[in-house]
Coordinates of C-alpha atoms in Angstrom, one line a residue:
M26 CA -15.7 -42.4 14.1
S27 CA -15.2 -42.0 17.9
K28 CA -15.2 -38.7 19.6
K29 CA -11.5 -38.9 20.4
I30 CA -10.6 -39.6 16.7
K31 CA -12.8 -36.7 15.6
E32 CA -11.0 -34.4 18.0
M33 CA -7.6 -35.6 16.7
V34 CA -8.7 -35.0 13.1
M35 CA -10.0 -31.5 14.0
N36 CA -6.7 -30.7 15.8
E37 CA -4.8 -31.8 12.7
I38 CA -7.0 -29.6 10.5
D39 CA -6.4 -26.7 12.9
R40 CA -2.6 -27.4 12.8
E41 CA -2.6 -27.5 9.0
L42 CA -4.5 -24.2 8.7
A43 CA -2.0 -22.6 11.2
G44 CA -4.0 -19.5 12.0
C45 CA -5.2 -18.9 8.5
R46 CA -8.8 -17.5 8.3
D47 CA -8.7 -17.0 4.6
V48 CA -9.9 -20.2 2.9
L49 CA -11.7 -21.2 -0.3
L50 CA -14.1 -24.1 -0.6
V51 CA -14.3 -26.1 -3.8
D52 CA -16.0 -29.2 -5.1
A53 CA -13.4 -31.4 -6.8
S54 CA -15.3 -34.7 -6.5
K55 CA -16.1 -35.0 -10.2
V56 CA -12.5 -34.5 -11.3
D57 CA -10.6 -37.6 -12.3
A58 CA -7.6 -38.9 -10.3
I59 CA -4.9 -38.0 -12.8
T60 CA -6.2 -34.4 -13.2
T61 CA -6.5 -34.1 -9.4
N62 CA -2.9 -35.1 -8.9
R63 CA -1.7 -32.6 -11.5
W64 CA -3.9 -29.9 -10.0
R65 CA -2.7 -30.6 -6.4
A66 CA 1.0 -30.7 -7.5
A67 CA 0.6 -27.3 -9.3
L68 CA -1.0 -25.9 -6.2
R69 CA 1.7 -27.3 -3.9
A70 CA 4.4 -25.6 -6.1
K71 CA 2.8 -22.3 -5.3
Q72 CA 2.5 -23.0 -1.6
I73 CA -1.2 -23.5 -1.8
H74 CA -2.7 -26.3 0.2
A75 CA -5.8 -28.5 -0.5
L76 CA -7.4 -30.7 2.0
T77 CA -10.5 -32.8 1.5
V78 CA -12.0 -33.8 4.8
K79 CA -15.4 -34.7 6.4
N80 CA -17.7 -31.6 6.2
T81 CA -18.8 -31.7 9.8
L82 CA -15.2 -31.8 11.1
A83 CA -14.0 -29.0 8.7
R84 CA -17.1 -26.9 9.6
K85 CA -16.5 -27.3 13.4
T86 CA -12.8 -26.5 13.0
L87 CA -13.5 -23.3 11.0
E88 CA -16.1 -22.3 13.6
N89 CA -13.5 -22.7 16.3
K90 CA -11.2 -20.4 14.4
G91 CA -13.9 -17.7 14.3
V92 CA -14.9 -18.2 10.6
S93 CA -18.7 -17.7 10.4
G94 CA -21.3 -18.0 7.7
V95 CA -19.7 -20.8 5.8
E96 CA -21.9 -23.6 7.3
S97 CA -24.2 -23.6 4.3
L98 CA -21.3 -24.2 1.9
F99 CA -20.5 -27.6 3.4
V100 CA -23.0 -29.5 1.2
G101 CA -21.6 -32.5 -0.7
P102 CA -17.9 -33.2 -1.0
T103 CA -15.8 -30.2 -0.1
T104 CA -12.1 -29.4 -0.4
L105 CA -10.5 -26.6 1.7
I106 CA -8.0 -24.5 -0.2
W107 CA -5.6 -22.0 1.6
G108 CA -2.2 -20.5 1.3
G109 CA -0.4 -18.6 -1.3
E110 CA 0.7 -15.0 -1.1
D111 CA -2.8 -13.7 -0.2
I112 CA -6.5 -14.4 -0.7
V113 CA -6.6 -12.5 -4.0
S114 CA -3.7 -14.6 -5.5
L115 CA -5.3 -17.7 -4.1
S116 CA -8.7 -16.9 -5.7
K117 CA -7.0 -16.0 -9.0
E118 CA -5.2 -19.4 -9.1
I119 CA -8.3 -21.3 -8.2
A120 CA -10.4 -19.4 -10.8
K121 CA -7.8 -20.2 -13.4
W122 CA -8.0 -23.9 -12.5
V123 CA -11.8 -23.8 -12.6
K124 CA -11.7 -22.6 -16.2
E125 CA -9.2 -25.3 -17.1
I126 CA -10.8 -28.2 -15.2
E127 CA -14.5 -28.2 -16.2
P128 CA -15.9 -30.3 -13.3
L129 CA -14.1 -28.3 -10.6
T130 CA -16.4 -25.7 -9.0
I131 CA -16.0 -23.0 -6.4
K132 CA -18.5 -23.2 -3.6
G133 CA -17.4 -20.1 -1.8
G134 CA -14.9 -19.2 1.0
A135 CA -14.0 -17.0 3.9
L136 CA -12.0 -13.8 4.0
D137 CA -10.8 -12.7 7.4
G138 CA -13.5 -14.9 9.0
Q139 CA -16.4 -13.6 6.9
A140 CA -18.2 -15.8 4.4
L141 CA -17.8 -15.3 0.6
S142 CA -20.1 -16.7 -2.0
S143 CA -18.8 -18.2 -5.3
D144 CA -19.6 -14.9 -7.0
D145 CA -17.6 -13.0 -4.3
V146 CA -14.6 -15.3 -5.0
D147 CA -15.0 -14.7 -8.7
Q148 CA -15.0 -10.9 -8.1
L149 CA -12.0 -11.2 -5.8
S150 CA -10.1 -13.1 -8.5
K151 CA -10.5 -10.1 -10.8
S152 CA -9.2 -7.5 -8.3
P153 CA -5.5 -6.5 -8.0
G154 CA -3.4 -8.6 -5.7
R155 CA -1.2 -7.5 -2.8
I156 CA 1.9 -6.9 -5.0
E157 CA -0.1 -4.9 -7.6
L158 CA -1.6 -2.7 -4.9
L159 CA 1.8 -2.0 -3.3
G160 CA 3.0 -1.0 -6.8
Q161 CA 0.1 1.3 -7.2
I162 CA 0.7 2.9 -3.8
V163 CA 4.4 3.4 -4.5
T164 CA 3.5 5.0 -7.9
L165 CA 1.1 7.4 -6.1
I166 CA 3.7 8.3 -3.5
L167 CA 6.4 9.0 -6.0
S168 CA 4.4 10.7 -8.7
P169 CA 4.4 14.3 -7.2
G170 CA 8.2 14.2 -6.9
A171 CA 8.5 12.8 -10.4
R172 CA 6.2 15.6 -11.8
L173 CA 8.2 18.3 -10.0
A174 CA 11.5 16.9 -11.4
G175 CA 10.0 16.7 -14.8
A176 CA 8.8 20.3 -14.6
L177 CA 12.2 21.5 -13.5
L178 CA 14.1 19.6 -16.1
G179 CA 11.6 20.3 -18.9
P180 CA 10.5 23.6 -20.5
G181 CA 9.5 25.1 -17.2
G182 CA 13.1 24.7 -15.9
T183 CA 14.4 26.7 -18.8
I184 CA 11.9 29.5 -18.3
S185 CA 12.8 29.7 -14.6
G186 CA 16.5 29.9 -15.5
Q187 CA 15.8 32.7 -18.0
A188 CA 13.7 34.6 -15.4
K189 CA 16.6 34.3 -12.9
A190 CA 19.0 35.6 -15.5
L191 CA 16.8 38.6 -16.3
A192 CA 16.4 39.3 -12.5
E193 CA 20.2 39.2 -12.1
K194 CA 20.6 41.5 -15.1
D195 CA 18.0 44.0 -13.6
E196 CA 19.9 44.0 -10.3
A197 CA 23.2 44.6 -12.0
S198 CA 21.9 47.5 -14.0
A199 CA 20.2 49.2 -11.1

């Protein structure tokens, strides 16, 4: 492959990644064609992209994007996976497919430009995603107000109402 063609391929990979520095690397070389098509179609439906390309070109493109430490993962056939809502949902989706498709394996990945091992990706797939974390944050923000409202509407609210009535009775008798 000539240097000019390699540059064109690297530019195309860079355009496909479109500023994305969160990427997973998998080995899908032992998966049969029908299963691969089904897998890629399911990924596409979730806005997840898969690209199998020559390792040296993908490695150089990722290096140019500031992704470091993934050089050792480019051994044997490698498919780049990126997209989805966030890296956690991406890792959950790929981990689900690895369990379903036996020969598919996770090599590792990169999170915000830093390398991840396959064990790191597995741990990431077990953590809460962006939407779950936002839900937890909203719950934490709203919980003090909910507890206060519950206290005022519950038995504590009746006691404070009775205390107020007793105080008004004392003032009226004085």
